[in-house]
Short mmCIF file of C-alpha atoms in Angstrom, two decimals:
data_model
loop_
_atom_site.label_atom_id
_atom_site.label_comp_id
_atom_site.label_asym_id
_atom_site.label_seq_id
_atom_site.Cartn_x
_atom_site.Cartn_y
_atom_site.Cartn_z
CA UNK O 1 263.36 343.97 -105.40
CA UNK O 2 264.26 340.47 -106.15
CA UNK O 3 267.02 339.58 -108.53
CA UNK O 4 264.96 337.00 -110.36
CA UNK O 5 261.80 338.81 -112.29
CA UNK O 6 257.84 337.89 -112.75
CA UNK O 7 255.13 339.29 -113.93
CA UNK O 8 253.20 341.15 -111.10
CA UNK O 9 250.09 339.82 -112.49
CA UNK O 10 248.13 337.89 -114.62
CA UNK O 11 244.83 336.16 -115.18
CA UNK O 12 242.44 334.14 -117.13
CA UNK O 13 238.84 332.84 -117.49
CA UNK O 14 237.76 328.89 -116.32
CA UNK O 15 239.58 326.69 -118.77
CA UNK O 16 242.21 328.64 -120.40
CA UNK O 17 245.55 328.29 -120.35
CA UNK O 18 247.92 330.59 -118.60
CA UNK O 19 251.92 331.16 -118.38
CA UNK O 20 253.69 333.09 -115.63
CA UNK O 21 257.42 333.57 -116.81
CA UNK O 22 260.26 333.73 -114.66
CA UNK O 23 263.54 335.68 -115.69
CA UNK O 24 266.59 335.36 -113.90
CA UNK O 25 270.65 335.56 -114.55
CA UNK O 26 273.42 333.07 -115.36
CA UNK O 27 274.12 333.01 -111.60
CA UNK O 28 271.04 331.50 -110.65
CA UNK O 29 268.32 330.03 -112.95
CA UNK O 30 270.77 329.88 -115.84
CA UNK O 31 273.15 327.66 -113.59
CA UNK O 32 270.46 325.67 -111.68
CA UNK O 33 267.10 324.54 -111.77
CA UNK O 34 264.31 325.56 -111.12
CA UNK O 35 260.88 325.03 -108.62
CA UNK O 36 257.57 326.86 -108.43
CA UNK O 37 255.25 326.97 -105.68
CA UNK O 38 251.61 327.91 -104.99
CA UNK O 39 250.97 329.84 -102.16
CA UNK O 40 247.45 330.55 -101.21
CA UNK O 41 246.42 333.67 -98.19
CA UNK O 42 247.57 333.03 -95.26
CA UNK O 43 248.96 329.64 -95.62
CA UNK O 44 252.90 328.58 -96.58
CA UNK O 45 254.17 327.81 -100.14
CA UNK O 46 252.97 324.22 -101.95
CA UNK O 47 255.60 322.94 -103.93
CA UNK O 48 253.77 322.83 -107.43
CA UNK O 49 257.14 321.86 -109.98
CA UNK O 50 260.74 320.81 -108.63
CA UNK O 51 263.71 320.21 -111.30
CA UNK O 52 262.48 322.76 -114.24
CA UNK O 53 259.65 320.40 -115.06
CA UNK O 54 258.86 317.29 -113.02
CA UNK O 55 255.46 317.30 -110.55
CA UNK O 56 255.20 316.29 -107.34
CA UNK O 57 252.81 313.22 -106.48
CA UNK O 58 249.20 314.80 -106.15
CA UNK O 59 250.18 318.10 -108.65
CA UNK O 60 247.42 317.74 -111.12
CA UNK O 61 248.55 317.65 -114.71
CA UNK O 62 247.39 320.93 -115.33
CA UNK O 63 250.32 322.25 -114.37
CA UNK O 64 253.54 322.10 -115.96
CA UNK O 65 257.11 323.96 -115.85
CA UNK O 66 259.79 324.04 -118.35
CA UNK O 67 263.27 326.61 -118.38
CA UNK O 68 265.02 327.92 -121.55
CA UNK O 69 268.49 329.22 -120.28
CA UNK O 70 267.85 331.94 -117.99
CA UNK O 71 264.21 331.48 -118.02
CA UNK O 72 261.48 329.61 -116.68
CA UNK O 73 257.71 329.59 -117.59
CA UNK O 74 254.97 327.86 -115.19
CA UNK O 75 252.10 327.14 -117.39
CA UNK O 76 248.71 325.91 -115.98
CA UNK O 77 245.93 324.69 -118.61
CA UNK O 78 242.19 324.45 -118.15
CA UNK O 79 242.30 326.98 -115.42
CA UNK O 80 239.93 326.30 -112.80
CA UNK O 81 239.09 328.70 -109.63
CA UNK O 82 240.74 327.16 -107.16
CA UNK O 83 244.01 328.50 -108.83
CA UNK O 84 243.85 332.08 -107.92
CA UNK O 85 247.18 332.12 -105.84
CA UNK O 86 250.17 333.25 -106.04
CA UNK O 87 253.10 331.46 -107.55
CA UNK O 88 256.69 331.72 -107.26
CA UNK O 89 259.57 330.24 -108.82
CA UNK O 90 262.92 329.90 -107.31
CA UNK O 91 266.16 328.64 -107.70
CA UNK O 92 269.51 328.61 -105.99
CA UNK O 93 272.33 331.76 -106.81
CA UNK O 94 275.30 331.22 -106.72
CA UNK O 95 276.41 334.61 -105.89
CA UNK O 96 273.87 335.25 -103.11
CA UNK O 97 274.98 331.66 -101.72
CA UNK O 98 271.48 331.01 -101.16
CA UNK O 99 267.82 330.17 -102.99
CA UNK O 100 266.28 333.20 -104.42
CA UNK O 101 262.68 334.12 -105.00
CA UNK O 102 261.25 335.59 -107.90
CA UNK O 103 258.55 338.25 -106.81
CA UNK O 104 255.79 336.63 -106.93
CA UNK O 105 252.81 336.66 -109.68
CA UNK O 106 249.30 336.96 -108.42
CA UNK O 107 247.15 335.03 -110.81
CA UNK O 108 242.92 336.12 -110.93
CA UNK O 109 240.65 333.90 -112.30
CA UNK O 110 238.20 335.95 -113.98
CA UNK T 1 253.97 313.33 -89.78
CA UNK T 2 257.41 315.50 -90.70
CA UNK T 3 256.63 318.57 -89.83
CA UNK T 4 258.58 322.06 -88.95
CA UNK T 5 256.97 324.30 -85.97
CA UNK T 6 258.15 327.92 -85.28
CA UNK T 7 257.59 330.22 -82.58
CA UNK T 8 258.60 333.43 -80.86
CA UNK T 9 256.97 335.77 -83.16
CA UNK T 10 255.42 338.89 -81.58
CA UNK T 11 255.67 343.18 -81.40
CA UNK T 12 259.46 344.22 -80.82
CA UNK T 13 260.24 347.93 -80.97
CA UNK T 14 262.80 348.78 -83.68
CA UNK T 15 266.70 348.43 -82.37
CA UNK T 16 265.07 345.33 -80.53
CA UNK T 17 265.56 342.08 -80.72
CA UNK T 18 263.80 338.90 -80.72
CA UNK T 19 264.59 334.96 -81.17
CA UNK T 20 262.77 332.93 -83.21
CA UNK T 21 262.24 329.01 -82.85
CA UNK T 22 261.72 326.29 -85.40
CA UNK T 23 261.12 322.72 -83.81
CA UNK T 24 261.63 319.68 -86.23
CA UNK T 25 259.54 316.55 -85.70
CA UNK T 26 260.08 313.00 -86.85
CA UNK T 27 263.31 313.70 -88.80
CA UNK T 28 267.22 314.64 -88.10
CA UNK T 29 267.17 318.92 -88.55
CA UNK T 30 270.92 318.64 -88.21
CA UNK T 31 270.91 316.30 -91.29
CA UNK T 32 269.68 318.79 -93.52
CA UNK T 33 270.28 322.00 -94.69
CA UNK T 34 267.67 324.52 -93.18
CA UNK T 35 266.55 328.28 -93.94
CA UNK T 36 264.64 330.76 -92.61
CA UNK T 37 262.24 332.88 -95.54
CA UNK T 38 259.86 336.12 -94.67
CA UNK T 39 257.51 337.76 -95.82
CA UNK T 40 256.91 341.33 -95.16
CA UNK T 41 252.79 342.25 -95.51
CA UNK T 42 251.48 342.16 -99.06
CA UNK T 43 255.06 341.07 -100.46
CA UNK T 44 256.83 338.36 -101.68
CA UNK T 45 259.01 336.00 -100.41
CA UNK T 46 262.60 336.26 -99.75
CA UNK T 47 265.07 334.46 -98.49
CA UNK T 48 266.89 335.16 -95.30
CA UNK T 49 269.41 332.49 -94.24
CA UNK T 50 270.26 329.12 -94.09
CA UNK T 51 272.52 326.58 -92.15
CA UNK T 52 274.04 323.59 -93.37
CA UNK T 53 274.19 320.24 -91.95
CA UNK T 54 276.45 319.18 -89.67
CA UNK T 55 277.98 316.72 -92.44
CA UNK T 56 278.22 319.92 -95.06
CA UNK T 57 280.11 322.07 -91.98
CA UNK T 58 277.27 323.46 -90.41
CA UNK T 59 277.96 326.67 -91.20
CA UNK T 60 275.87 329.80 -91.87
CA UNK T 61 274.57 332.04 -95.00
CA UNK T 62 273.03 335.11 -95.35
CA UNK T 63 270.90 337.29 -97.54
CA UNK T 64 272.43 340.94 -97.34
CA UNK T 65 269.65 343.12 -96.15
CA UNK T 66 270.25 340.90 -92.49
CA UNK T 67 274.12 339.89 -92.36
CA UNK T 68 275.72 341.46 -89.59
CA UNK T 69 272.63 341.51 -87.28
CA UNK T 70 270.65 338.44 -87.61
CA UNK T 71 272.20 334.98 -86.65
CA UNK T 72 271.18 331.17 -87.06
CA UNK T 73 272.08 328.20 -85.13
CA UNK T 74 270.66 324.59 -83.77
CA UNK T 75 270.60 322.58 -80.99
CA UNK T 76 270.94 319.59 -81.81
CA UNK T 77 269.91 317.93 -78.67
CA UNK T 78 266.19 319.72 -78.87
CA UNK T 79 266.17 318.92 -83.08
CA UNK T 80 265.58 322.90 -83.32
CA UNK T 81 266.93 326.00 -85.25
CA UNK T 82 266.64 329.63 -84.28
CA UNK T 83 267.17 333.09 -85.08
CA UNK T 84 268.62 335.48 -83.16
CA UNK T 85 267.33 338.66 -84.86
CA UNK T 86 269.37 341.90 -83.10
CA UNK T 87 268.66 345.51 -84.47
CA UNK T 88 265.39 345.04 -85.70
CA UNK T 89 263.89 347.71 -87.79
CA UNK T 90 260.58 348.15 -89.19
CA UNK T 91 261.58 346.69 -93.01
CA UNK T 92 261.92 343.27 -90.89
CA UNK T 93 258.15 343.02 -90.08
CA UNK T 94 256.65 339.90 -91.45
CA UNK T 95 255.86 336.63 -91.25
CA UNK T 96 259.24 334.41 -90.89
CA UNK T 97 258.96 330.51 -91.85
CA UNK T 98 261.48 327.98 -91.36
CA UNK T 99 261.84 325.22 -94.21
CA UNK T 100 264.03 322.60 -95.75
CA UNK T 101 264.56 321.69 -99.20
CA UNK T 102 262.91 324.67 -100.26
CA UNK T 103 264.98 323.47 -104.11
CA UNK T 104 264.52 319.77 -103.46
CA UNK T 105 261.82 317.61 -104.72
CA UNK T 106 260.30 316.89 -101.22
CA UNK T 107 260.38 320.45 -99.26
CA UNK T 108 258.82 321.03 -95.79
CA UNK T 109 257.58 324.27 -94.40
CA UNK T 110 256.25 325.38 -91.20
CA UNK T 111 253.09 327.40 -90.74
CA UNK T 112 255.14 330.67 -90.01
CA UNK T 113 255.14 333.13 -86.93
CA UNK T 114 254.66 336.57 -87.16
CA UNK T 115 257.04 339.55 -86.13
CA UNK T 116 255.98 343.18 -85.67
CA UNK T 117 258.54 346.00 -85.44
CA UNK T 118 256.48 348.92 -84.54
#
């Protein structure tokens, strides 16, 4: 069970807007920032948002990150199919002297 | 293209062992700080280790549920990490991926190898 905490789940129709949170401690997202990344079956993680908030070249705009002390959110707007993933945020802890993982959040687009 | 390759995956009995590969192409591994992330079936991922650059010590990290009986090292002649994985056990069944930068703006991944303990 990871130290940092998402949702197991969540979903939304084609062109809503969706948040996965991310809750951590001051040890590791409250002391560092944060990245997400996509990770679709059977292939390795895409980075989707480095440094809390900024996108990668070729991230659409639909997806955005932001981090309120020991929080993060990942939100994605006009959903679209192709985003059923998962997504995971991460950040480095201090304690474990290494990045850790949130578990994971499965997103369905209904 | 940058790109990370690993190898050695395959079916170990548990109290095994088994030594993973990770082969860097068309940049410096020892110049960077590199881990090594699973994931067990139909789970998340989690970290495992990392080592440092050579300029940063080169010295080695890892997550609790492995110190003690997996190791990680380089060769810096081949540009390649690996990890020595000793007293496997079933929980360490997964698919292992090598990567650098993983909280860096620019992050590179391999495609992952697979390790049964069965």
């Amino acid at each position: 069970q990871s130290v940092v905490t998402q949702p197991p789940s969540a979903s939304g129709t084609p062109g809503q807007r969706v948040t996965i949170s991310c809750s951590g401690s001051s040890s590791n997202i409250g002391a560092n920032t944060v990245n997400w990344y996509q990770q679709l079956p059977g292939t390795a993680p895409k980075l989707l948002i480095n440094s809390n908030n900024q996108r990668p070249s070729g991230v659409p705009d639909r997806f955005s990150g932001s981090k309120s002390g020991t929080s993060a959110s990942l939100a994605i707007s006009g959903l679209q199919s192709e985003d059923e993933a998962d997504y995971y945020c991460a950040a480095w802890d201090g304690s474990l002297k290494g990045p850790v993982f949130g578990g994971g959040t499965k997103l369905t687009v209904l | 293209e940058v790109q990370l390759v690993e190898s050695g995956g395959g079916l170990v009995k548990p109290g095994g062992s088994l030594r993973l590969s990770c082969a860097a192409s068309r940049f410096t591994l020892s110049n960077t700080w590199m881990s090594w992330v699973r994931q067990a079936p139909g789970k998340g991922l989690e970290w495992v280790g990392l080592i440092k650059s050579n300029i940063d010590g080169g010295t080695t990290d890892y997550s609790p549920p492995v110190r003690g009986r997996f190791s990680i090292s380089r060769d810096d002649s081949k540009n390649t990490m690996y990890l020595q994985m000793n007293s496997l056990k079933i929980d360490d069944t997964g698919v292992y991926y090598c990567a650098t930068g993983i909280l860096e703006p620019t992050p590179i991944w391999g495609q992952g190898t697979t390790v049964t303990v069965s």
